[in-house]
Amino acid sequence: MNASAFLQQYWPILLVALWFGYKWWNARRVVGLLPQLKASGATLVDVRSPEEFAAGNAPGSVNIPLHDLGSRLAEIPASAPVVVCCASGTRSGMARLMLKKKGYGQVFNIGKWTNLLR
């Protein structure tokens, strides 16, 4: 099988692999920046449900479920960095996009909430 035929047949799988690779790489990048972000006064926002948050969370994080984020923006200072997390990085990715659209300049998706523990 040549490369063109391979890509035509397996492009969806390759696309999913690239997406997960990007999520992994970006989370590692933000984990590396975390000490600097915390020193800059970053707000740590966990966008999981209250039940998920109660089952385990990172010290210093605030729980604002994704579906409540738009109505609770006043709780997140726009003048400091914001680090968002969830269970897998998908909801926090949506939260990052929403916050950027609302004018927040420095928003970082760290992926899983357990990445805040590193």
PDB file of N, CA, C and O in Angstrom, residues 11-79:
ATOM      1  N   TRP A  11      -7.129   8.244   7.220  1.00  0.00           N
ATOM      2  CA  TRP A  11      -7.051   9.628   7.675  1.00  0.00           C
ATOM      3  C   TRP A  11      -7.872   9.903   8.933  1.00  0.00           C
ATOM      4  O   TRP A  11      -7.428  10.670   9.793  1.00  0.00           O
ATOM      5  N   PRO A  12      -9.054   9.304   9.133  1.00  0.00           N
ATOM      6  CA  PRO A  12      -9.782   9.602  10.376  1.00  0.00           C
ATOM      7  C   PRO A  12      -9.019   9.147  11.623  1.00  0.00           C
ATOM      8  O   PRO A  12      -8.991   9.855  12.633  1.00  0.00           O
ATOM      9  N   ILE A  13      -8.401   7.990  11.542  1.00  0.00           N
ATOM     10  CA  ILE A  13      -7.637   7.481  12.684  1.00  0.00           C
ATOM     11  C   ILE A  13      -6.424   8.374  12.941  1.00  0.00           C
ATOM     12  O   ILE A  13      -6.107   8.689  14.091  1.00  0.00           O
ATOM     13  N   LEU A  14      -5.771   8.795  11.871  1.00  0.00           N
ATOM     14  CA  LEU A  14      -4.608   9.677  12.016  1.00  0.00           C
ATOM     15  C   LEU A  14      -5.009  11.015  12.624  1.00  0.00           C
ATOM     16  O   LEU A  14      -4.291  11.568  13.460  1.00  0.00           O
ATOM     17  N   LEU A  15      -6.157  11.516  12.221  1.00  0.00           N
ATOM     18  CA  LEU A  15      -6.645  12.792  12.760  1.00  0.00           C
ATOM     19  C   LEU A  15      -6.916  12.697  14.255  1.00  0.00           C
ATOM     20  O   LEU A  15      -6.537  13.584  15.030  1.00  0.00           O
ATOM     21  N   VAL A  16      -7.540  11.614  14.680  1.00  0.00           N
ATOM     22  CA  VAL A  16      -7.814  11.403  16.109  1.00  0.00           C
ATOM     23  C   VAL A  16      -6.497  11.276  16.870  1.00  0.00           C
ATOM     24  O   VAL A  16      -6.324  11.853  17.953  1.00  0.00           O
ATOM     25  N   ALA A  17      -5.542  10.546  16.316  1.00  0.00           N
ATOM     26  CA  ALA A  17      -4.233  10.392  16.967  1.00  0.00           C
ATOM     27  C   ALA A  17      -3.534  11.742  17.097  1.00  0.00           C
ATOM     28  O   ALA A  17      -2.929  12.035  18.139  1.00  0.00           O
ATOM     29  N   LEU A  18      -3.614  12.564  16.065  1.00  0.00           N
ATOM     30  CA  LEU A  18      -3.014  13.907  16.131  1.00  0.00           C
ATOM     31  C   LEU A  18      -3.693  14.762  17.201  1.00  0.00           C
ATOM     32  O   LEU A  18      -3.029  15.502  17.931  1.00  0.00           O
ATOM     33  N   TRP A  19      -5.023  14.664  17.305  1.00  0.00           N
ATOM     34  CA  TRP A  19      -5.760  15.439  18.313  1.00  0.00           C
ATOM     35  C   TRP A  19      -5.316  15.054  19.726  1.00  0.00           C
ATOM     36  O   TRP A  19      -5.020  15.905  20.554  1.00  0.00           O
ATOM     37  N   PHE A  20      -5.256  13.751  19.999  1.00  0.00           N
ATOM     38  CA  PHE A  20      -4.835  13.306  21.325  1.00  0.00           C
ATOM     39  C   PHE A  20      -3.375  13.641  21.590  1.00  0.00           C
ATOM     40  O   PHE A  20      -3.003  13.984  22.710  1.00  0.00           O
ATOM     41  N   GLY A  21      -2.554  13.576  20.559  1.00  0.00           N
ATOM     42  CA  GLY A  21      -1.154  13.970  20.701  1.00  0.00           C
ATOM     43  C   GLY A  21      -1.022  15.445  21.045  1.00  0.00           C
ATOM     44  O   GLY A  21      -0.229  15.828  21.903  1.00  0.00           O
ATOM     45  N   TYR A  22      -1.817  16.283  20.392  1.00  0.00           N
ATOM     46  CA  TYR A  22      -1.798  17.710  20.696  1.00  0.00           C
ATOM     47  C   TYR A  22      -2.251  17.974  22.126  1.00  0.00           C
ATOM     48  O   TYR A  22      -1.635  18.771  22.845  1.00  0.00           O
ATOM     49  N   LYS A  23      -3.353  17.313  22.543  1.00  0.00           N
ATOM     50  CA  LYS A  23      -3.838  17.516  23.913  1.00  0.00           C
ATOM     51  C   LYS A  23      -2.765  17.124  24.921  1.00  0.00           C
ATOM     52  O   LYS A  23      -2.548  17.831  25.907  1.00  0.00           O
ATOM     53  N   TRP A  24      -2.082  16.015  24.699  1.00  0.00           N
ATOM     54  CA  TRP A  24      -1.022  15.550  25.607  1.00  0.00           C
ATOM     55  C   TRP A  24       0.131  16.555  25.633  1.00  0.00           C
ATOM     56  O   TRP A  24       0.597  16.944  26.699  1.00  0.00           O
ATOM     57  N   TRP A  25       0.581  16.986  24.461  1.00  0.00           N
ATOM     58  CA  TRP A  25       1.706  17.925  24.367  1.00  0.00           C
ATOM     59  C   TRP A  25       1.360  19.247  25.045  1.00  0.00           C
ATOM     60  O   TRP A  25       2.160  19.789  25.811  1.00  0.00           O
ATOM     61  N   ASN A  26       0.181  19.790  24.787  1.00  0.00           N
ATOM     62  CA  ASN A  26      -0.209  21.073  25.362  1.00  0.00           C
ATOM     63  C   ASN A  26      -0.315  20.987  26.883  1.00  0.00           C
ATOM     64  O   ASN A  26       0.118  21.893  27.588  1.00  0.00           O
ATOM     65  N   ALA A  27      -0.874  19.904  27.391  1.00  0.00           N
ATOM     66  CA  ALA A  27      -0.977  19.742  28.850  1.00  0.00           C
ATOM     67  C   ALA A  27       0.411  19.715  29.475  1.00  0.00           C
ATOM     68  O   ALA A  27       0.640  20.335  30.518  1.00  0.00           O
ATOM     69  N   ARG A  28       1.354  19.011  28.859  1.00  0.00           N
ATOM     70  CA  ARG A  28       2.738  18.963  29.380  1.00  0.00           C
ATOM     71  C   ARG A  28       3.362  20.360  29.376  1.00  0.00           C
ATOM     72  O   ARG A  28       4.074  20.741  30.296  1.00  0.00           O
ATOM     73  N   ARG A  29       3.084  21.130  28.320  1.00  0.00           N
ATOM     74  CA  ARG A  29       3.615  22.490  28.212  1.00  0.00           C
ATOM     75  C   ARG A  29       3.085  23.358  29.352  1.00  0.00           C
ATOM     76  O   ARG A  29       3.842  24.074  30.011  1.00  0.00           O
ATOM     77  N   VAL A  30       1.788  23.270  29.624  1.00  0.00           N
ATOM     78  CA  VAL A  30       1.180  24.083  30.684  1.00  0.00           C
ATOM     79  C   VAL A  30       1.657  23.617  32.055  1.00  0.00           C
ATOM     80  O   VAL A  30       1.893  24.441  32.944  1.00  0.00           O
ATOM     81  N   VAL A  31       1.842  22.315  32.255  1.00  0.00           N
ATOM     82  CA  VAL A  31       2.391  21.812  33.522  1.00  0.00           C
ATOM     83  C   VAL A  31       3.757  22.450  33.769  1.00  0.00           C
ATOM     84  O   VAL A  31       4.067  22.856  34.886  1.00  0.00           O
ATOM     85  N   GLY A  32       4.557  22.568  32.727  1.00  0.00           N
ATOM     86  CA  GLY A  32       5.865  23.206  32.864  1.00  0.00           C
ATOM     87  C   GLY A  32       5.773  24.682  33.214  1.00  0.00           C
ATOM     88  O   GLY A  32       6.641  25.220  33.901  1.00  0.00           O
ATOM     89  N   LEU A  33       4.743  25.346  32.726  1.00  0.00           N
ATOM     90  CA  LEU A  33       4.543  26.771  33.002  1.00  0.00           C
ATOM     91  C   LEU A  33       3.857  27.027  34.346  1.00  0.00           C
ATOM     92  O   LEU A  33       3.820  28.164  34.814  1.00  0.00           O
ATOM     93  N   LEU A  34       3.295  25.982  34.956  1.00  0.00           N
ATOM     94  CA  LEU A  34       2.458  26.151  36.146  1.00  0.00           C
ATOM     95  C   LEU A  34       3.127  26.923  37.282  1.00  0.00           C
ATOM     96  O   LEU A  34       2.500  27.835  37.843  1.00  0.00           O
ATOM     97  N   PRO A  35       4.368  26.637  37.658  1.00  0.00           N
ATOM     98  CA  PRO A  35       4.969  27.429  38.747  1.00  0.00           C
ATOM     99  C   PRO A  35       5.012  28.929  38.427  1.00  0.00           C
ATOM    100  O   PRO A  35       4.709  29.765  39.288  1.00  0.00           O
ATOM    101  N   GLN A  36       5.343  29.250  37.207  1.00  0.00           N
ATOM    102  CA  GLN A  36       5.387  30.659  36.787  1.00  0.00           C
ATOM    103  C   GLN A  36       3.982  31.265  36.786  1.00  0.00           C
ATOM    104  O   GLN A  36       3.789  32.402  37.222  1.00  0.00           O
ATOM    105  N   LEU A  37       3.004  30.519  36.318  1.00  0.00           N
ATOM    106  CA  LEU A  37       1.624  31.011  36.290  1.00  0.00           C
ATOM    107  C   LEU A  37       1.099  31.236  37.700  1.00  0.00           C
ATOM    108  O   LEU A  37       0.451  32.256  37.974  1.00  0.00           O
ATOM    109  N   LYS A  38       1.378  30.294  38.607  1.00  0.00           N
ATOM    110  CA  LYS A  38       0.953  30.464  40.002  1.00  0.00           C
ATOM    111  C   LYS A  38       1.622  31.680  40.632  1.00  0.00           C
ATOM    112  O   LYS A  38       0.981  32.435  41.371  1.00  0.00           O
ATOM    113  N   ALA A  39       2.902  31.888  40.334  1.00  0.00           N
ATOM    114  CA  ALA A  39       3.614  33.051  40.871  1.00  0.00           C
ATOM    115  C   ALA A  39       3.029  34.355  40.338  1.00  0.00           C
ATOM    116  O   ALA A  39       3.124  35.396  40.990  1.00  0.00           O
ATOM    117  N   SER A  40       2.408  34.291  39.172  1.00  0.00           N
ATOM    118  CA  SER A  40       1.770  35.471  38.573  1.00  0.00           C
ATOM    119  C   SER A  40       0.347  35.667  39.073  1.00  0.00           C
ATOM    120  O   SER A  40      -0.367  36.530  38.576  1.00  0.00           O
ATOM    121  N   GLY A  41      -0.090  34.825  40.015  1.00  0.00           N
ATOM    122  CA  GLY A  41      -1.432  34.965  40.575  1.00  0.00           C
ATOM    123  C   GLY A  41      -2.525  34.317  39.756  1.00  0.00           C
ATOM    124  O   GLY A  41      -3.674  34.761  39.778  1.00  0.00           O
ATOM    125  N   ALA A  42      -2.201  33.251  39.050  1.00  0.00           N
ATOM    126  CA  ALA A  42      -3.181  32.580  38.195  1.00  0.00           C
ATOM    127  C   ALA A  42      -4.371  32.064  39.001  1.00  0.00           C
ATOM    128  O   ALA A  42      -4.217  31.616  40.135  1.00  0.00           O
ATOM    129  N   THR A  43      -5.532  32.125  38.396  1.00  0.00           N
ATOM    130  CA  THR A  43      -6.732  31.530  38.947  1.00  0.00           C
ATOM    131  C   THR A  43      -6.859  30.129  38.359  1.00  0.00           C
ATOM    132  O   THR A  43      -6.787  29.962  37.139  1.00  0.00           O
ATOM    133  N   LEU A  44      -7.025  29.137  39.214  1.00  0.00           N
ATOM    134  CA  LEU A  44      -7.164  27.751  38.787  1.00  0.00           C
ATOM    135  C   LEU A  44      -8.642  27.401  38.777  1.00  0.00           C
ATOM    136  O   LEU A  44      -9.280  27.387  39.830  1.00  0.00           O
ATOM    137  N   VAL A  45      -9.194  27.145  37.596  1.00  0.00           N
ATOM    138  CA  VAL A  45     -10.629  26.903  37.444  1.00  0.00           C
ATOM    139  C   VAL A  45     -10.861  25.470  36.981  1.00  0.00           C
ATOM    140  O   VAL A  45     -10.384  25.067  35.924  1.00  0.00           O
ATOM    141  N   ASP A  46     -11.595  24.717  37.778  1.00  0.00           N
ATOM    142  CA  ASP A  46     -11.964  23.345  37.462  1.00  0.00           C
ATOM    143  C   ASP A  46     -13.396  23.372  36.948  1.00  0.00           C
ATOM    144  O   ASP A  46     -14.313  23.750  37.674  1.00  0.00           O
ATOM    145  N   VAL A  47     -13.606  22.987  35.692  1.00  0.00           N
ATOM    146  CA  VAL A  47     -14.923  23.109  35.080  1.00  0.00           C
ATOM    147  C   VAL A  47     -15.733  21.811  35.123  1.00  0.00           C
ATOM    148  O   VAL A  47     -16.741  21.679  34.432  1.00  0.00           O
ATOM    149  N   ARG A  48     -15.327  20.868  35.970  1.00  0.00           N
ATOM    150  CA  ARG A  48     -16.095  19.630  36.139  1.00  0.00           C
ATOM    151  C   ARG A  48     -17.369  19.910  36.951  1.00  0.00           C
ATOM    152  O   ARG A  48     -17.534  20.977  37.527  1.00  0.00           O
ATOM    153  N   SER A  49     -18.226  18.915  37.020  1.00  0.00           N
ATOM    154  CA  SER A  49     -19.457  19.042  37.809  1.00  0.00           C
ATOM    155  C   SER A  49     -19.105  19.130  39.294  1.00  0.00           C
ATOM    156  O   SER A  49     -18.026  18.694  39.709  1.00  0.00           O
ATOM    157  N   PRO A  50     -20.021  19.663  40.119  1.00  0.00           N
ATOM    158  CA  PRO A  50     -19.765  19.713  41.557  1.00  0.00           C
ATOM    159  C   PRO A  50     -19.501  18.334  42.166  1.00  0.00           C
ATOM    160  O   PRO A  50     -18.672  18.199  43.071  1.00  0.00           O
ATOM    161  N   GLU A  51     -20.176  17.312  41.649  1.00  0.00           N
ATOM    162  CA  GLU A  51     -19.969  15.957  42.163  1.00  0.00           C
ATOM    163  C   GLU A  51     -18.559  15.453  41.843  1.00  0.00           C
ATOM    164  O   GLU A  51     -17.901  14.847  42.699  1.00  0.00           O
ATOM    165  N   GLU A  52     -18.101  15.705  40.632  1.00  0.00           N
ATOM    166  CA  GLU A  52     -16.736  15.305  40.254  1.00  0.00           C
ATOM    167  C   GLU A  52     -15.704  16.059  41.098  1.00  0.00           C
ATOM    168  O   GLU A  52     -14.735  15.478  41.569  1.00  0.00           O
ATOM    169  N   PHE A  53     -15.948  17.352  41.287  1.00  0.00           N
ATOM    170  CA  PHE A  53     -15.029  18.187  42.066  1.00  0.00           C
ATOM    171  C   PHE A  53     -14.967  17.698  43.509  1.00  0.00           C
ATOM    172  O   PHE A  53     -13.889  17.629  44.104  1.00  0.00           O
ATOM    173  N   ALA A  54     -16.115  17.349  44.085  1.00  0.00           N
ATOM    174  CA  ALA A  54     -16.164  16.876  45.472  1.00  0.00           C
ATOM    175  C   ALA A  54     -15.419  15.558  45.643  1.00  0.00           C
ATOM    176  O   ALA A  54     -14.860  15.280  46.708  1.00  0.00           O
ATOM    177  N   ALA A  55     -15.385  14.747  44.594  1.00  0.00           N
ATOM    178  CA  ALA A  55     -14.700  13.451  44.669  1.00  0.00           C
ATOM    179  C   ALA A  55     -13.183  13.596  44.671  1.00  0.00           C
ATOM    180  O   ALA A  55     -12.476  12.686  45.085  1.00  0.00           O
ATOM    181  N   GLY A  56     -12.683  14.739  44.240  1.00  0.00           N
ATOM    182  CA  GLY A  56     -11.248  14.988  44.233  1.00  0.00           C
ATOM    183  C   GLY A  56     -10.953  16.270  43.490  1.00  0.00           C
ATOM    184  O   GLY A  56     -11.553  16.534  42.449  1.00  0.00           O
ATOM    185  N   ASN A  57     -10.071  17.090  44.062  1.00  0.00           N
ATOM    186  CA  ASN A  57      -9.728  18.350  43.405  1.00  0.00           C
ATOM    187  C   ASN A  57      -8.347  18.802  43.844  1.00  0.00           C
ATOM    188  O   ASN A  57      -7.789  18.291  44.813  1.00  0.00           O
ATOM    189  N   ALA A  58      -7.820  19.763  43.116  1.00  0.00           N
ATOM    190  CA  ALA A  58      -6.506  20.304  43.418  1.00  0.00           C
ATOM    191  C   ALA A  58      -6.640  21.457  44.405  1.00  0.00           C
ATOM    192  O   ALA A  58      -7.542  22.296  44.271  1.00  0.00           O
ATOM    193  N   PRO A  59      -5.755  21.518  45.400  1.00  0.00           N
ATOM    194  CA  PRO A  59      -5.798  22.627  46.349  1.00  0.00           C
ATOM    195  C   PRO A  59      -5.683  23.975  45.624  1.00  0.00           C
ATOM    196  O   PRO A  59      -4.885  24.126  44.705  1.00  0.00           O
ATOM    197  N   GLY A  60      -6.527  24.894  46.035  1.00  0.00           N
ATOM    198  CA  GLY A  60      -6.487  26.235  45.457  1.00  0.00           C
ATOM    199  C   GLY A  60      -7.328  26.407  44.208  1.00  0.00           C
ATOM    200  O   GLY A  60      -7.437  27.515  43.687  1.00  0.00           O
ATOM    201  N   SER A  61      -7.929  25.323  43.727  1.00  0.00           N
ATOM    202  CA  SER A  61      -8.759  25.447  42.525  1.00  0.00           C
ATOM    203  C   SER A  61     -10.185  25.803  42.915  1.00  0.00           C
ATOM    204  O   SER A  61     -10.650  25.468  44.001  1.00  0.00           O
ATOM    205  N   VAL A  62     -10.859  26.498  42.021  1.00  0.00           N
ATOM    206  CA  VAL A  62     -12.249  26.879  42.238  1.00  0.00           C
ATOM    207  C   VAL A  62     -13.097  26.093  41.242  1.00  0.00           C
ATOM    208  O   VAL A  62     -12.700  25.917  40.090  1.00  0.00           O
ATOM    209  N   ASN A  63     -14.241  25.613  41.691  1.00  0.00           N
ATOM    210  CA  ASN A  63     -15.118  24.826  40.829  1.00  0.00           C
ATOM    211  C   ASN A  63     -16.175  25.722  40.212  1.00  0.00           C
ATOM    212  O   ASN A  63     -17.025  26.279  40.899  1.00  0.00           O
ATOM    213  N   ILE A  64     -16.094  25.872  38.894  1.00  0.00           N
ATOM    214  CA  ILE A  64     -17.126  26.560  38.124  1.00  0.00           C
ATOM    215  C   ILE A  64     -17.467  25.629  36.963  1.00  0.00           C
ATOM    216  O   ILE A  64     -16.739  25.564  35.976  1.00  0.00           O
ATOM    217  N   PRO A  65     -18.533  24.849  37.093  1.00  0.00           N
ATOM    218  CA  PRO A  65     -18.887  23.913  36.025  1.00  0.00           C
ATOM    219  C   PRO A  65     -19.019  24.625  34.674  1.00  0.00           C
ATOM    220  O   PRO A  65     -19.440  25.790  34.617  1.00  0.00           O
ATOM    221  N   LEU A  66     -18.665  23.930  33.630  1.00  0.00           N
ATOM    222  CA  LEU A  66     -18.665  24.524  32.291  1.00  0.00           C
ATOM    223  C   LEU A  66     -20.002  25.181  31.961  1.00  0.00           C
ATOM    224  O   LEU A  66     -20.027  26.293  31.443  1.00  0.00           O
ATOM    225  N   HIS A  67     -21.107  24.536  32.305  1.00  0.00           N
ATOM    226  CA  HIS A  67     -22.416  25.102  31.964  1.00  0.00           C
ATOM    227  C   HIS A  67     -22.740  26.366  32.762  1.00  0.00           C
ATOM    228  O   HIS A  67     -23.655  27.102  32.400  1.00  0.00           O
ATOM    229  N   ASP A  68     -21.995  26.645  33.830  1.00  0.00           N
ATOM    230  CA  ASP A  68     -22.196  27.863  34.627  1.00  0.00           C
ATOM    231  C   ASP A  68     -21.169  28.944  34.317  1.00  0.00           C
ATOM    232  O   ASP A  68     -21.285  30.062  34.818  1.00  0.00           O
ATOM    233  N   LEU A  69     -20.176  28.618  33.535  1.00  0.00           N
ATOM    234  CA  LEU A  69     -19.042  29.526  33.344  1.00  0.00           C
ATOM    235  C   LEU A  69     -19.464  30.896  32.830  1.00  0.00           C
ATOM    236  O   LEU A  69     -19.022  31.922  33.349  1.00  0.00           O
ATOM    237  N   GLY A  70     -20.330  30.932  31.843  1.00  0.00           N
ATOM    238  CA  GLY A  70     -20.750  32.211  31.264  1.00  0.00           C
ATOM    239  C   GLY A  70     -21.411  33.144  32.262  1.00  0.00           C
ATOM    240  O   GLY A  70     -21.239  34.368  32.184  1.00  0.00           O
ATOM    241  N   SER A  71     -22.131  32.596  33.217  1.00  0.00           N
ATOM    242  CA  SER A  71     -22.835  33.431  34.197  1.00  0.00           C
ATOM    243  C   SER A  71     -21.983  33.729  35.431  1.00  0.00           C
ATOM    244  O   SER A  71     -22.414  34.494  36.297  1.00  0.00           O
ATOM    245  N   ARG A  72     -20.790  33.144  35.525  1.00  0.00           N
ATOM    246  CA  ARG A  72     -19.948  33.348  36.708  1.00  0.00           C
ATOM    247  C   ARG A  72     -18.589  33.963  36.373  1.00  0.00           C
ATOM    248  O   ARG A  72     -17.633  33.835  37.130  1.00  0.00           O
ATOM    249  N   LEU A  73     -18.515  34.663  35.260  1.00  0.00           N
ATOM    250  CA  LEU A  73     -17.251  35.261  34.837  1.00  0.00           C
ATOM    251  C   LEU A  73     -16.714  36.273  35.843  1.00  0.00           C
ATOM    252  O   LEU A  73     -15.500  36.458  35.943  1.00  0.00           O
ATOM    253  N   ALA A  74     -17.600  36.913  36.604  1.00  0.00           N
ATOM    254  CA  ALA A  74     -17.164  37.912  37.582  1.00  0.00           C
ATOM    255  C   ALA A  74     -16.264  37.298  38.654  1.00  0.00           C
ATOM    256  O   ALA A  74     -15.504  38.007  39.312  1.00  0.00           O
ATOM    257  N   GLU A  75     -16.309  35.981  38.831  1.00  0.00           N
ATOM    258  CA  GLU A  75     -15.475  35.298  39.822  1.00  0.00           C
ATOM    259  C   GLU A  75     -14.045  35.049  39.333  1.00  0.00           C
ATOM    260  O   GLU A  75     -13.201  34.614  40.107  1.00  0.00           O
ATOM    261  N   ILE A  76     -13.795  35.342  38.064  1.00  0.00           N
ATOM    262  CA  ILE A  76     -12.485  35.075  37.473  1.00  0.00           C
ATOM    263  C   ILE A  76     -11.862  36.393  37.038  1.00  0.00           C
ATOM    264  O   ILE A  76     -12.339  37.031  36.094  1.00  0.00           O
ATOM    265  N   PRO A  77     -10.791  36.829  37.708  1.00  0.00           N
ATOM    266  CA  PRO A  77     -10.152  38.083  37.308  1.00  0.00           C
ATOM    267  C   PRO A  77      -9.563  37.977  35.901  1.00  0.00           C
ATOM    268  O   PRO A  77      -8.902  36.998  35.567  1.00  0.00           O
ATOM    269  N   ALA A  78      -9.832  38.977  35.094  1.00  0.00           N
ATOM    270  CA  ALA A  78      -9.298  38.993  33.729  1.00  0.00           C
ATOM    271  C   ALA A  78      -7.878  39.531  33.682  1.00  0.00           C
ATOM    272  O   ALA A  78      -7.208  39.431  32.661  1.00  0.00           O
ATOM    273  N   SER A  79      -7.414  40.101  34.790  1.00  0.00           N
ATOM    274  CA  SER A  79      -6.095  40.732  34.821  1.00  0.00           C
ATOM    275  C   SER A  79      -4.956  39.757  35.112  1.00  0.00           C
ATOM    276  O   SER A  79      -3.788  40.128  35.023  1.00  0.00           O
TER     277      SER A  79
END
